[in-house]
Short mmCIF file of C-alpha atoms in Angstrom, two decimals:
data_model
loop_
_atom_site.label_atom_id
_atom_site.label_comp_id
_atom_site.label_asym_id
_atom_site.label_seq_id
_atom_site.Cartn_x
_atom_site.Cartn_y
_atom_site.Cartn_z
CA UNK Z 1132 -37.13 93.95 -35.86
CA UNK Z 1133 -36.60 90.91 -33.76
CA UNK Z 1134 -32.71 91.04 -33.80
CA UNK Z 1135 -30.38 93.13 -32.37
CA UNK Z 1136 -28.80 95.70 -34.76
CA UNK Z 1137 -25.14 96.26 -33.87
CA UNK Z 1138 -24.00 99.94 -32.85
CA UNK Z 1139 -21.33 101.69 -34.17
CA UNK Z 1140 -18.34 99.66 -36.06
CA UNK Z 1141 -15.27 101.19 -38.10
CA UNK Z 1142 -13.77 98.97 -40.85
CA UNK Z 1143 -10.46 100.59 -42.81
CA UNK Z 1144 -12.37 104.08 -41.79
CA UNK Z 1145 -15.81 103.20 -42.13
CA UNK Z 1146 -18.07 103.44 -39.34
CA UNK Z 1147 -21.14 101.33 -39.99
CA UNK Z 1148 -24.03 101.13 -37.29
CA UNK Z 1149 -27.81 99.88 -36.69
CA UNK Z 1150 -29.73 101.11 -34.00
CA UNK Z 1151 -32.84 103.09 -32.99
CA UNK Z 1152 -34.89 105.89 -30.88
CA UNK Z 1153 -38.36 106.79 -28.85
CA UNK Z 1154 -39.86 108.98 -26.39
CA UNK Z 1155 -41.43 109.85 -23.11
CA UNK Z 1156 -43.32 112.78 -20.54
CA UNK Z 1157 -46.04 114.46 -20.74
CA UNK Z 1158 -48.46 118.05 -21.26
CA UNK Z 1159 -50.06 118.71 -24.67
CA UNK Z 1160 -48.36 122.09 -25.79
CA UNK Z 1161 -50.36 124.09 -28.66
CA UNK Z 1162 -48.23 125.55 -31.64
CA UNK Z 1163 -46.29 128.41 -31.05
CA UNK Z 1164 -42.51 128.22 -28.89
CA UNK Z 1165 -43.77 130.29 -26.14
CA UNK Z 1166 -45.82 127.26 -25.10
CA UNK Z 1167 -43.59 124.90 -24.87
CA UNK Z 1168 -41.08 126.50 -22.92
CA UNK Z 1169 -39.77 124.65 -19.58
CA UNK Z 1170 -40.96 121.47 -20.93
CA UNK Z 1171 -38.95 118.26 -21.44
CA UNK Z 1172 -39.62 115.88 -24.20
CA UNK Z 1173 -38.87 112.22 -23.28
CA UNK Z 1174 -37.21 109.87 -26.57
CA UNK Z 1175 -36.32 106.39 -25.78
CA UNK Z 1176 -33.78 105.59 -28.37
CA UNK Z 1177 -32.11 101.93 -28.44
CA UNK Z 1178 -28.42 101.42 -27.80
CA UNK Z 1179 -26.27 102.49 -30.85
CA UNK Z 1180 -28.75 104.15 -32.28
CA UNK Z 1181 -28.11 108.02 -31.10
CA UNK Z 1182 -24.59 109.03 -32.00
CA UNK Z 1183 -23.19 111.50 -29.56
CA UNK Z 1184 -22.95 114.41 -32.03
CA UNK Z 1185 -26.17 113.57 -33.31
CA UNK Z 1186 -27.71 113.87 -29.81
CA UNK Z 1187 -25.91 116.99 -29.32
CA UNK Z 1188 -26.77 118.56 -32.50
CA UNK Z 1189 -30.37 117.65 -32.38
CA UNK Z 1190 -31.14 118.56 -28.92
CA UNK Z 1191 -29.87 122.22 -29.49
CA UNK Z 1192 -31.75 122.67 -32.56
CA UNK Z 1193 -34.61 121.37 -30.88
CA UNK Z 1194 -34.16 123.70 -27.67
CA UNK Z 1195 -33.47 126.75 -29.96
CA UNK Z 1196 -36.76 126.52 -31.95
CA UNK Z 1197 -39.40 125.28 -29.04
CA UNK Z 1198 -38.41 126.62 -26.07
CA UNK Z 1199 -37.74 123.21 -24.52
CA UNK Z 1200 -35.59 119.97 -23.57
CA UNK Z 1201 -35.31 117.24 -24.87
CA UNK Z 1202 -34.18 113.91 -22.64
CA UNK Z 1203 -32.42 111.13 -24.28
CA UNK Z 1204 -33.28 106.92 -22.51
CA UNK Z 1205 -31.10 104.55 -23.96
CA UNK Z 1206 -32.85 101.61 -24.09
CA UNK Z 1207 -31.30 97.90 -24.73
CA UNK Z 1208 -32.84 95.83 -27.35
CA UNK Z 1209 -33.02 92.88 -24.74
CA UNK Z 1210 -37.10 92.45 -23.80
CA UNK Z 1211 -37.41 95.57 -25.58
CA UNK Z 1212 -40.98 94.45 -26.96
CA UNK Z 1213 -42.43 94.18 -23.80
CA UNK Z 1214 -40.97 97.48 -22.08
CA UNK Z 1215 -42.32 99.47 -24.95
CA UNK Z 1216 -45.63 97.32 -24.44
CA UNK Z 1217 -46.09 97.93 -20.97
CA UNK Z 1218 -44.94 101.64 -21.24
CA UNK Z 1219 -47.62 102.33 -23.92
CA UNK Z 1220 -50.36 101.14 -21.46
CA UNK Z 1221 -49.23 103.52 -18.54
CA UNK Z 1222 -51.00 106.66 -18.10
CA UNK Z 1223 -47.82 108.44 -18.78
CA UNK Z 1224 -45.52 107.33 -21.37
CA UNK Z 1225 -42.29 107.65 -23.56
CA UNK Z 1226 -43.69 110.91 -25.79
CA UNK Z 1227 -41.71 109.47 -29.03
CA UNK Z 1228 -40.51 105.90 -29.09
CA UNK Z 1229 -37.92 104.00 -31.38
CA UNK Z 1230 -39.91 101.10 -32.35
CA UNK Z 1231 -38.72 98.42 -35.16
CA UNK Z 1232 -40.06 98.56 -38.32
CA UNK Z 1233 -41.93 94.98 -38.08
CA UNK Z 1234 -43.16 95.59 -35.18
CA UNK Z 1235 -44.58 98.69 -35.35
CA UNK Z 1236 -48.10 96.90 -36.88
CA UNK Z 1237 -48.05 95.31 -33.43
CA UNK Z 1238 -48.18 98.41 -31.65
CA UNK Z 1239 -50.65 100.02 -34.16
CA UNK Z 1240 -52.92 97.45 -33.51
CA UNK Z 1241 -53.20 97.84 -30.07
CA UNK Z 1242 -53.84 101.55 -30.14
CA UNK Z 1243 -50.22 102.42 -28.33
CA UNK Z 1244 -49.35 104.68 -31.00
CA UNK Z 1245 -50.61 108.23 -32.52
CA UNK Z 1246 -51.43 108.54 -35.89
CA UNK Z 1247 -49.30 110.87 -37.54
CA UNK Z 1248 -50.58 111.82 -41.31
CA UNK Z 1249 -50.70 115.47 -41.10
CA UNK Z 1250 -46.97 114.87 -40.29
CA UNK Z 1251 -46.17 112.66 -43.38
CA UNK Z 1252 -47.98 115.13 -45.79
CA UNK Z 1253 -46.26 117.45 -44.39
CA UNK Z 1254 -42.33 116.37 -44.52
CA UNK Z 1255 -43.04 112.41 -45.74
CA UNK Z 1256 -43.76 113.27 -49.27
CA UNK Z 1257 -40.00 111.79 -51.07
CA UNK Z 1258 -40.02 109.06 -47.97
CA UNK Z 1259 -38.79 106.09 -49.85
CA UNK Z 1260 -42.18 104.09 -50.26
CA UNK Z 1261 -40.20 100.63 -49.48
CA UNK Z 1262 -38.60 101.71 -46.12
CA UNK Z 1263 -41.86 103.69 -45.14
CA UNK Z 1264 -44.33 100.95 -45.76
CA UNK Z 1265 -43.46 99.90 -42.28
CA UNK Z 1266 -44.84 102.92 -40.55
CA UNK Z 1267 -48.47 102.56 -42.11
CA UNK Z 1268 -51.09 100.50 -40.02
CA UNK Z 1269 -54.69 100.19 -41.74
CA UNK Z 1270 -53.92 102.65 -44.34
CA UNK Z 1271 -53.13 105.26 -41.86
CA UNK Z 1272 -49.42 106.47 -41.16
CA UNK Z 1273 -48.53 105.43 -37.14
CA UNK Z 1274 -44.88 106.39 -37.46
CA UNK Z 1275 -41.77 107.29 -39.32
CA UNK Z 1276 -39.19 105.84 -41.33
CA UNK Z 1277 -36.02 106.77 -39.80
CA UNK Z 1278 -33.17 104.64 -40.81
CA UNK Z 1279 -32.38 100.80 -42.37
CA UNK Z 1280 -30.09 98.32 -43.25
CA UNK Z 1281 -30.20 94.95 -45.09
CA UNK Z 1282 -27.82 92.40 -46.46
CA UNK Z 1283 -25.04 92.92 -48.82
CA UNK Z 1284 -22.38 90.07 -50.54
CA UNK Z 1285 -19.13 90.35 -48.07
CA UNK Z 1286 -16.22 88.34 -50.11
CA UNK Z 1287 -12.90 87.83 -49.82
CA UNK Z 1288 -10.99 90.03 -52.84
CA UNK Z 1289 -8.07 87.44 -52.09
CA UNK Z 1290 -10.07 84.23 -53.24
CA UNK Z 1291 -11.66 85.83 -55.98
CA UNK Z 1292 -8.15 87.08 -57.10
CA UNK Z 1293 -6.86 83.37 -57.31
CA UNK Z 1294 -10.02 82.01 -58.94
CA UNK Z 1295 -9.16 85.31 -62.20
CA UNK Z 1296 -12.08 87.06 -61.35
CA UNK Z 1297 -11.60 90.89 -62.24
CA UNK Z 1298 -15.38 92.34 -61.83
CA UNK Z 1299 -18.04 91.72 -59.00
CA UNK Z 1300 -21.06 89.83 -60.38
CA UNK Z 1301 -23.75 92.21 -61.90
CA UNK Z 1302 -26.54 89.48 -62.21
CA UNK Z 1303 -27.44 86.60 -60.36
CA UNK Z 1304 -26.46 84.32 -63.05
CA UNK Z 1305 -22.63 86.11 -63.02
CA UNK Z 1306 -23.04 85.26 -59.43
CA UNK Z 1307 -23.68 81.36 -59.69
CA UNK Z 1308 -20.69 81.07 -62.42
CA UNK Z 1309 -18.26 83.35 -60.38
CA UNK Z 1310 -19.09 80.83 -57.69
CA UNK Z 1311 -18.90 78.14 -59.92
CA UNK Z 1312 -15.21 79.40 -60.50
CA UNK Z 1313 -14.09 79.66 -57.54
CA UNK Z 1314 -15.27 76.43 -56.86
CA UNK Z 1315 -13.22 74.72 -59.36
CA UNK Z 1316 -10.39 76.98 -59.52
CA UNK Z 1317 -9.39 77.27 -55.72
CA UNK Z 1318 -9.59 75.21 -52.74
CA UNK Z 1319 -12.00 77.83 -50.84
CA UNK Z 1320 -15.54 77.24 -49.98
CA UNK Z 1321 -17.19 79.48 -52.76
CA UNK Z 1322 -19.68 81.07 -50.60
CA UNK Z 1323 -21.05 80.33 -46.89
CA UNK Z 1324 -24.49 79.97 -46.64
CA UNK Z 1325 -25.86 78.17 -43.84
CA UNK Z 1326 -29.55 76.27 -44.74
CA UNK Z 1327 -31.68 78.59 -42.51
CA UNK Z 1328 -30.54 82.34 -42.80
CA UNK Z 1329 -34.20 83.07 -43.80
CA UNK Z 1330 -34.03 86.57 -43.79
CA UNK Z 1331 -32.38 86.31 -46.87
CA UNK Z 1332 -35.03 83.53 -47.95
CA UNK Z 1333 -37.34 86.46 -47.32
CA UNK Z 1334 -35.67 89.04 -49.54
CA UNK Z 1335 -35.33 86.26 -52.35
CA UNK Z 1336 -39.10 85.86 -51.92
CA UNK Z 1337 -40.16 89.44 -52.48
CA UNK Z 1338 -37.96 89.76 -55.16
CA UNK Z 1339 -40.31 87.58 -56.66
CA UNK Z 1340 -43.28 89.12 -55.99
CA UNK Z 1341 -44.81 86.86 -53.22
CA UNK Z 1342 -45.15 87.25 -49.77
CA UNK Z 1343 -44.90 84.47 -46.29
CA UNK Z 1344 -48.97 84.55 -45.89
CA UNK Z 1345 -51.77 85.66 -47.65
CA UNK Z 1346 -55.33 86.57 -46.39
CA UNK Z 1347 -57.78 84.07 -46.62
CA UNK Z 1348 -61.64 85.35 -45.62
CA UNK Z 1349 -61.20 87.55 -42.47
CA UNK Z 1350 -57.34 85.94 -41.28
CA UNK Z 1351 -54.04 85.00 -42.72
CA UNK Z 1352 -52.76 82.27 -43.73
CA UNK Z 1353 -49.17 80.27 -44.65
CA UNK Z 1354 -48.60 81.49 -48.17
CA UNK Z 1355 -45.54 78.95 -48.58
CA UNK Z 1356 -47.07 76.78 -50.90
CA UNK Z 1357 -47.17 79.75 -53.79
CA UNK Z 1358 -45.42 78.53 -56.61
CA UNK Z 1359 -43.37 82.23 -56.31
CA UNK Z 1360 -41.98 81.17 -52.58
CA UNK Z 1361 -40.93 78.03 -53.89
CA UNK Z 1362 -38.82 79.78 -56.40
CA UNK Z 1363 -37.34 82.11 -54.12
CA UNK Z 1364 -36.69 78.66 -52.41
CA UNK Z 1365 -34.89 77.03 -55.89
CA UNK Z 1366 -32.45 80.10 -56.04
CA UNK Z 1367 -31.79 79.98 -51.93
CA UNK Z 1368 -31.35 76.42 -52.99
CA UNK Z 1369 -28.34 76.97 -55.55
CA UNK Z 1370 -26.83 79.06 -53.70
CA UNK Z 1371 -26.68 77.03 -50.95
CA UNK Z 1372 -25.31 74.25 -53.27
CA UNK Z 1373 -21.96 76.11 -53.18
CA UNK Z 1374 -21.78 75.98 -49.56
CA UNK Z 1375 -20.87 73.64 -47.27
CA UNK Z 1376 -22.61 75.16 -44.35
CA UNK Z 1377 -25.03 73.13 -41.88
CA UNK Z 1378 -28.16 73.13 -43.46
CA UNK Z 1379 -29.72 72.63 -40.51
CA UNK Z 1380 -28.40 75.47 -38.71
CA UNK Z 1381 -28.61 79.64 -38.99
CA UNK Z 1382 -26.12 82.22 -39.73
CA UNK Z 1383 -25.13 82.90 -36.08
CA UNK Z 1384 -24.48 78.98 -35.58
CA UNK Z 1385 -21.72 79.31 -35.69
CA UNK Z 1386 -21.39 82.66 -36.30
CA UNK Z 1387 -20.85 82.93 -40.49
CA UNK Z 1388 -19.00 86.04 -40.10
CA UNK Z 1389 -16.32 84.05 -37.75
CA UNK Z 1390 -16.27 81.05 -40.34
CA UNK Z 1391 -15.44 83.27 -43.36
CA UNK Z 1392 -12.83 85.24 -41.03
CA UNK Z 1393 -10.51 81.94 -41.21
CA UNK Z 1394 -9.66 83.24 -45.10
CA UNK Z 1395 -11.11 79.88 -46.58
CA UNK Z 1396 -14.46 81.36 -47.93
CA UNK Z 1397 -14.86 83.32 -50.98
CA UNK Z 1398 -17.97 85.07 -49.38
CA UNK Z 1399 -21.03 84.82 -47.59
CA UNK Z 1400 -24.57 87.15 -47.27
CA UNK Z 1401 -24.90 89.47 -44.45
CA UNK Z 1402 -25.28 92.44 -42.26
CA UNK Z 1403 -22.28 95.08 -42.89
CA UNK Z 1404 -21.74 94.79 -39.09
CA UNK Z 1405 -20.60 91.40 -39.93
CA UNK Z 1406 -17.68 92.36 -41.37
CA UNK Z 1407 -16.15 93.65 -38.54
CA UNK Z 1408 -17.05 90.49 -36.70
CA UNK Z 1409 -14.62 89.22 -39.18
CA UNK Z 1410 -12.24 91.40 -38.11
CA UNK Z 1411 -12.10 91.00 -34.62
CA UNK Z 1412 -11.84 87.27 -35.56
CA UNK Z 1413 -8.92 87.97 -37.53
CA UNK Z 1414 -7.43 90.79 -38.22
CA UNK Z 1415 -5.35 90.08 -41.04
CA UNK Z 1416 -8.60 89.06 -43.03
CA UNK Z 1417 -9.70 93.21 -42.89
CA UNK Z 1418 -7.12 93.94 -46.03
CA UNK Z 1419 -9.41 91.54 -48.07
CA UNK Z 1420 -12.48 92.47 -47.67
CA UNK Z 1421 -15.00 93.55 -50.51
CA UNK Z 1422 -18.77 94.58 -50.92
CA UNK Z 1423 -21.12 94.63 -53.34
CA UNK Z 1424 -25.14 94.59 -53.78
CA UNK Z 1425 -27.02 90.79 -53.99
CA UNK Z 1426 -27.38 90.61 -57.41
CA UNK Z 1427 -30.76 90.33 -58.82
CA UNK Z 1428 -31.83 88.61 -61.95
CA UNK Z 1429 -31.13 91.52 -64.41
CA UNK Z 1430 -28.23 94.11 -63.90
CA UNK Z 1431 -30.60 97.10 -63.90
CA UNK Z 1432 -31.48 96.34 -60.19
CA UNK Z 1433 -30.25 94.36 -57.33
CA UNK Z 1434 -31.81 91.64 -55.44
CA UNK Z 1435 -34.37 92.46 -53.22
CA UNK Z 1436 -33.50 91.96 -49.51
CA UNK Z 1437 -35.25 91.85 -45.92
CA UNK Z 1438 -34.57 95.78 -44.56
CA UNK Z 1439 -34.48 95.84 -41.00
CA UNK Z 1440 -34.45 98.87 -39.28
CA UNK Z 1441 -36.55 101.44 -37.47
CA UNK Z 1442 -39.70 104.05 -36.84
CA UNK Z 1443 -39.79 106.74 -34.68
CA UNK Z 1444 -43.26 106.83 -33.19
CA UNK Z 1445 -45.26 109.00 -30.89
CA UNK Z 1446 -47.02 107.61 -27.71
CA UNK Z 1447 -50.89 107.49 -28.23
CA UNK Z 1448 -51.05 108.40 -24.46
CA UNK Z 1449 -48.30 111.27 -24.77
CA UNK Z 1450 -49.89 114.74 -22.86
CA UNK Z 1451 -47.04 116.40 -25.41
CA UNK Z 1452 -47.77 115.32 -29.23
CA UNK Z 1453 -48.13 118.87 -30.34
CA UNK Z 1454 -44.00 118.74 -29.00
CA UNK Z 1455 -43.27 115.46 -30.40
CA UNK Z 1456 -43.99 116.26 -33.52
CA UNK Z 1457 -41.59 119.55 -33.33
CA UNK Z 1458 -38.86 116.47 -32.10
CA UNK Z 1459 -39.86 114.48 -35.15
CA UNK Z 1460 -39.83 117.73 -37.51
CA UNK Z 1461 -35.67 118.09 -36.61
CA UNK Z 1462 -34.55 114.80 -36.02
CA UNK Z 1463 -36.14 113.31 -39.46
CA UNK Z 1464 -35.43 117.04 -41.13
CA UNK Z 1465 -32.63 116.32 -44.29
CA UNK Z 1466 -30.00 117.94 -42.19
CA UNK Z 1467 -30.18 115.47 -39.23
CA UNK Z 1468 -31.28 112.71 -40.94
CA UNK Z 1469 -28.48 112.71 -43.52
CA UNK Z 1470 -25.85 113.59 -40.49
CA UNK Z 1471 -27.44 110.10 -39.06
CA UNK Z 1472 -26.77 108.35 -42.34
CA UNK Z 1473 -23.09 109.88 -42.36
CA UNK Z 1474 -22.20 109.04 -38.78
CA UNK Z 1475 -24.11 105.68 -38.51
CA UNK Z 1476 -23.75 104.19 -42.18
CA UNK Z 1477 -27.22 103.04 -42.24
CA UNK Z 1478 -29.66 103.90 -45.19
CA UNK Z 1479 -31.78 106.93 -44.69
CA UNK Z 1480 -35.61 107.22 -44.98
CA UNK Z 1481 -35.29 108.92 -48.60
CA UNK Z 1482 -32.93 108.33 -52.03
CA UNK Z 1483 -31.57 111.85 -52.13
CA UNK Z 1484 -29.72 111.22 -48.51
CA UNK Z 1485 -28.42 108.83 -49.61
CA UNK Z 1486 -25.15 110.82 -51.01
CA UNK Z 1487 -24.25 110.84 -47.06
CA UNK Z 1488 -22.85 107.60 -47.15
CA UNK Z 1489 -20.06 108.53 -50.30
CA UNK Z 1490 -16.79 106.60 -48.95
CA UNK Z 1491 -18.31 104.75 -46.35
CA UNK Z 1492 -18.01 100.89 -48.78
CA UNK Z 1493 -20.43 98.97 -46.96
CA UNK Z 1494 -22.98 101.71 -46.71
CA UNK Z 1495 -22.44 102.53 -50.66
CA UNK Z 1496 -23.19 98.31 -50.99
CA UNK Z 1497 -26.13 98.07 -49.18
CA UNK Z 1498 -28.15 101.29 -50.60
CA UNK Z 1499 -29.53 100.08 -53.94
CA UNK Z 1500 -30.97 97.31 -52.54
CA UNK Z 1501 -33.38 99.70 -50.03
CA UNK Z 1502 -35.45 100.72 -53.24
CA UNK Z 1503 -36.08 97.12 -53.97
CA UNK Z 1504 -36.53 95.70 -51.01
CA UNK Z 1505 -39.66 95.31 -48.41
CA UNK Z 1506 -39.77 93.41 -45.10
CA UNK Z 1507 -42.02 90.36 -43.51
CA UNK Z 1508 -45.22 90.30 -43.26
CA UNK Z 1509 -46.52 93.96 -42.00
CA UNK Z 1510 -49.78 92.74 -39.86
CA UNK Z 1511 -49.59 92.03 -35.70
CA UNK Z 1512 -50.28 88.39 -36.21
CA UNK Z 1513 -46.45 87.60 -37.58
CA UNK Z 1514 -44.84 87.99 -35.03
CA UNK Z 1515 -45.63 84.61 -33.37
CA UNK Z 1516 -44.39 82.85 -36.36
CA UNK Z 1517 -40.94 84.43 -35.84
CA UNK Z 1518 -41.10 82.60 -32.39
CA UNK Z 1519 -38.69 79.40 -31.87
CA UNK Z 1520 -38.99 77.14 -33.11
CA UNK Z 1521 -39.11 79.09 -36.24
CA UNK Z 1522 -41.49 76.91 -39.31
CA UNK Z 1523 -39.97 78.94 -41.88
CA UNK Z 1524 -36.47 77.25 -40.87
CA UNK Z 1525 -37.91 74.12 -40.72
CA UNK Z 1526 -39.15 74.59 -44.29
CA UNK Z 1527 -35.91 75.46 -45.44
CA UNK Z 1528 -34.03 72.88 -44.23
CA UNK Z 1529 -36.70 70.20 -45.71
CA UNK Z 1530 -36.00 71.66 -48.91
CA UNK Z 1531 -32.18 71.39 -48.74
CA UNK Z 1532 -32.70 68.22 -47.37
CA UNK Z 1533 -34.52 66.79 -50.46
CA UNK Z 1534 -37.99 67.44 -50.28
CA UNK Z 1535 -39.93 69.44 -52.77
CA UNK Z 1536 -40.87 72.97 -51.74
CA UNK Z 1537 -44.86 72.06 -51.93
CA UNK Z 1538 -43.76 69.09 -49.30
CA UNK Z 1539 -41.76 71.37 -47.02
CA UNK Z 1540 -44.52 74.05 -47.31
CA UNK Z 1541 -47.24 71.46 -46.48
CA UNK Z 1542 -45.35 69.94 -43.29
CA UNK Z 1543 -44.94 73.47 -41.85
CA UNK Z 1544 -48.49 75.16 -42.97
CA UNK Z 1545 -50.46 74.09 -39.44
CA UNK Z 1546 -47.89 75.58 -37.52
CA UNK Z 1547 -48.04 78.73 -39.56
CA UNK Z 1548 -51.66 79.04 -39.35
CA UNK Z 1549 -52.19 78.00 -35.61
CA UNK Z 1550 -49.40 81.03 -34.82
CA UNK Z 1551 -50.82 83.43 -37.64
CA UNK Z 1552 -54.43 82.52 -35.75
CA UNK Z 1553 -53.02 83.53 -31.72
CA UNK Z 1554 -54.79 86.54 -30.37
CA UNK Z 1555 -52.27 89.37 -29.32
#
């Protein structure tokens, strides 16, 4: 992922956190523990990510079945891309590496990373296909899923309260006349949506079926003028409707969590971190707050959303895969990857951990939606669009400016393809 993913929060109990882990040193070891004895495994794992009891826990379980040590780098998500980059290309790198789950194509491509399907037959069987998606390269597995995240409906039980509304929406359509309500029932800002939080343009669009390019002979192309995008685009557009955000601006200008803190917005769409952004912003908001899934067009499944989140890779040029895979075995085993899920709040890499999270609201909120959901476009080449000026912003705010979503998409497509067409 391209954005930082905060660390560790605690709303009313609730400890909700997004982060990430990788690895470094180096001498192939064979199978058995005798051989890997004195060694020390290297993981790079980003700020937040690594939970001290976690670390703890993992690191003896790892030490008790191989032998050996493992050595924790905290990394900071700051020029991240080009550490792990450069470290890939040295003749001794991190031995398993936390790498974000759109980027990992990127590092695929290049040849940084070891192909690991004997290791996904092996313990990736019940991986969630959605959140593991991210980890395959080619049609060969380069990673693995390790943990995710993705937007959930924050509101503001106070404002809904005043406006009579008993139950959260179950459908997008409930949504729109629950927003409706509020709308003419209160004085509050039904919901804040500023015009370019596109990650949730994103999720809109593969919940109906499309995706941002598509290939065209040998290289990709803008895919925005699909008559699915635009559609994705309509609904972004109604519920922007209700808003009175900048529709020229993103969801961290301002900062949408701080605007909803001031108790005058009946909710808005984002990361569970946000909420305690909220909170620090005002703390007498916290007693208010309520979750609940995006709602997608029927009540048998939510809206799909962007997940964000990351891999846990192993260094091409590692001397010590045979031992990184041991690290992998534990740390991504249903003991330690459900303890993860429990202390972090972040959705784990298959449905039947997902029982860790009981009690933790925001955790419970976002889940349904990682069975649905999917992420940007999964080949090297995206990343460059992502860059600012970002053309998929642009787009949007053409659209909620008054031009038609063929217009917008047509304004924007050169851009795309120039970007899409940059060699990495």
């Amino acid at each position: 992922m391209k954005r930082k993913l905060a660390a560790a929060i605690v709303i009313a109990g609730m400890m909700v956190s997004v982060s990430a882990c990788g690895g470094d040193d180096g001498d192939e070891g064979n199978a058995g523990p005798d051989s890997f004895k004195g060694q020390t495994l290297t993981v790079w794992a980003m700020d937040g990510s690594t939970p001290d009891q976690w670390v703890k826990d993992v690191s003896a379980a790892f030490e008790k079945k191989t032998g050996a040590k493992v050595k924790f780098e905290t990394q900071k998500w700051d020029g991240i891309q080009q550490k792990i980059t450069t470290a890939l290309s040295e003749s001794t790198p991190p031995d398993v590496i936390e790498v974000g789950n759109t980027q990992t194509p990127a590092y695929a491509a290049t040849g940084g990373l070891a192909e690991l399907d004997d290791l996904k037959k092996e313990i990736g069987a019940d991986w969630t296909p959605s959140v593991s998606q991210s980890s395959v390269y080619d049609g060969k597995q380069y990673a693995a899923p390790w943990y995710f995240t993705s937007r959930v409906v924050i509101y503001n039980k106070k404002i809904w309260a005043q406006a009579g509304i008993k139950d959260v929406p179950k459908t997008r359509d409930e949504f729109f006349k629950d927003l409706e309500t509020i709308d003419k029932k209160t004085d509050a800002e039904p919901i804040y949506l500023p015009g370019q939080n596109w990650y949730f343009f994103d999720g809109l669009t593969i919940g109906q079926g499309a995706d941002l390019v598509k290939k065209q002979g040998d290289k990709y192309v803008s895919n925005l003028d699909d008559p699915k995008v635009a559609k994705a685009m309509e609904i972004y557009k109604k519920y922007a409707s209700y808003s009175q955000a900048p529709k020229d601006k993103d969801e961290a200008t301002p900062q949408q969590a701080e605007v909803f803190a001031n108790g005058k917005t009946g909710a808005f769409i984002g990361m569970g971190w946000e909420a305690a952004t909220a909170v620090n912003a005002n703390k007498a908001i916290e007693k208010d707050l309520g979750y609940f899934p995006i709602p997608g067009e029927s009540a048998d499944k939510p809206e799909s959303v962007f997940l964000g989140g990351s891999n846990l890779a192993v260094a091409a040029g590692s001397k010590k895969q045979a031992l990184a895979k041991e690290f992998l075995r534990i740390a991504l085993s249903d003991q330690y990857e459900g303890q993860l899920a429990k202390l972090n709040g972040v959705i784990p890499n298959k449905k039947a951990l997902e029982s860790n999270l009981k009690g933790n609201l925001i955790a419970e909120a976002i889940a349904p939606g990682a069975s649905v959901g999917g992420t940007t476009p999964l080949i090297p080449e995206w990343g460059a669009v992502e860059n600012n000026p970002n053309p998929i912003k642009s787009y949007m705010t053409s659209v909620l400016n008054g031009k038609s979503p063929a217009q917008a998409a047509q304004q924007v497509e050169d851009e795309i393809n120039k970007r899409l067409a940059q060699q990495n």
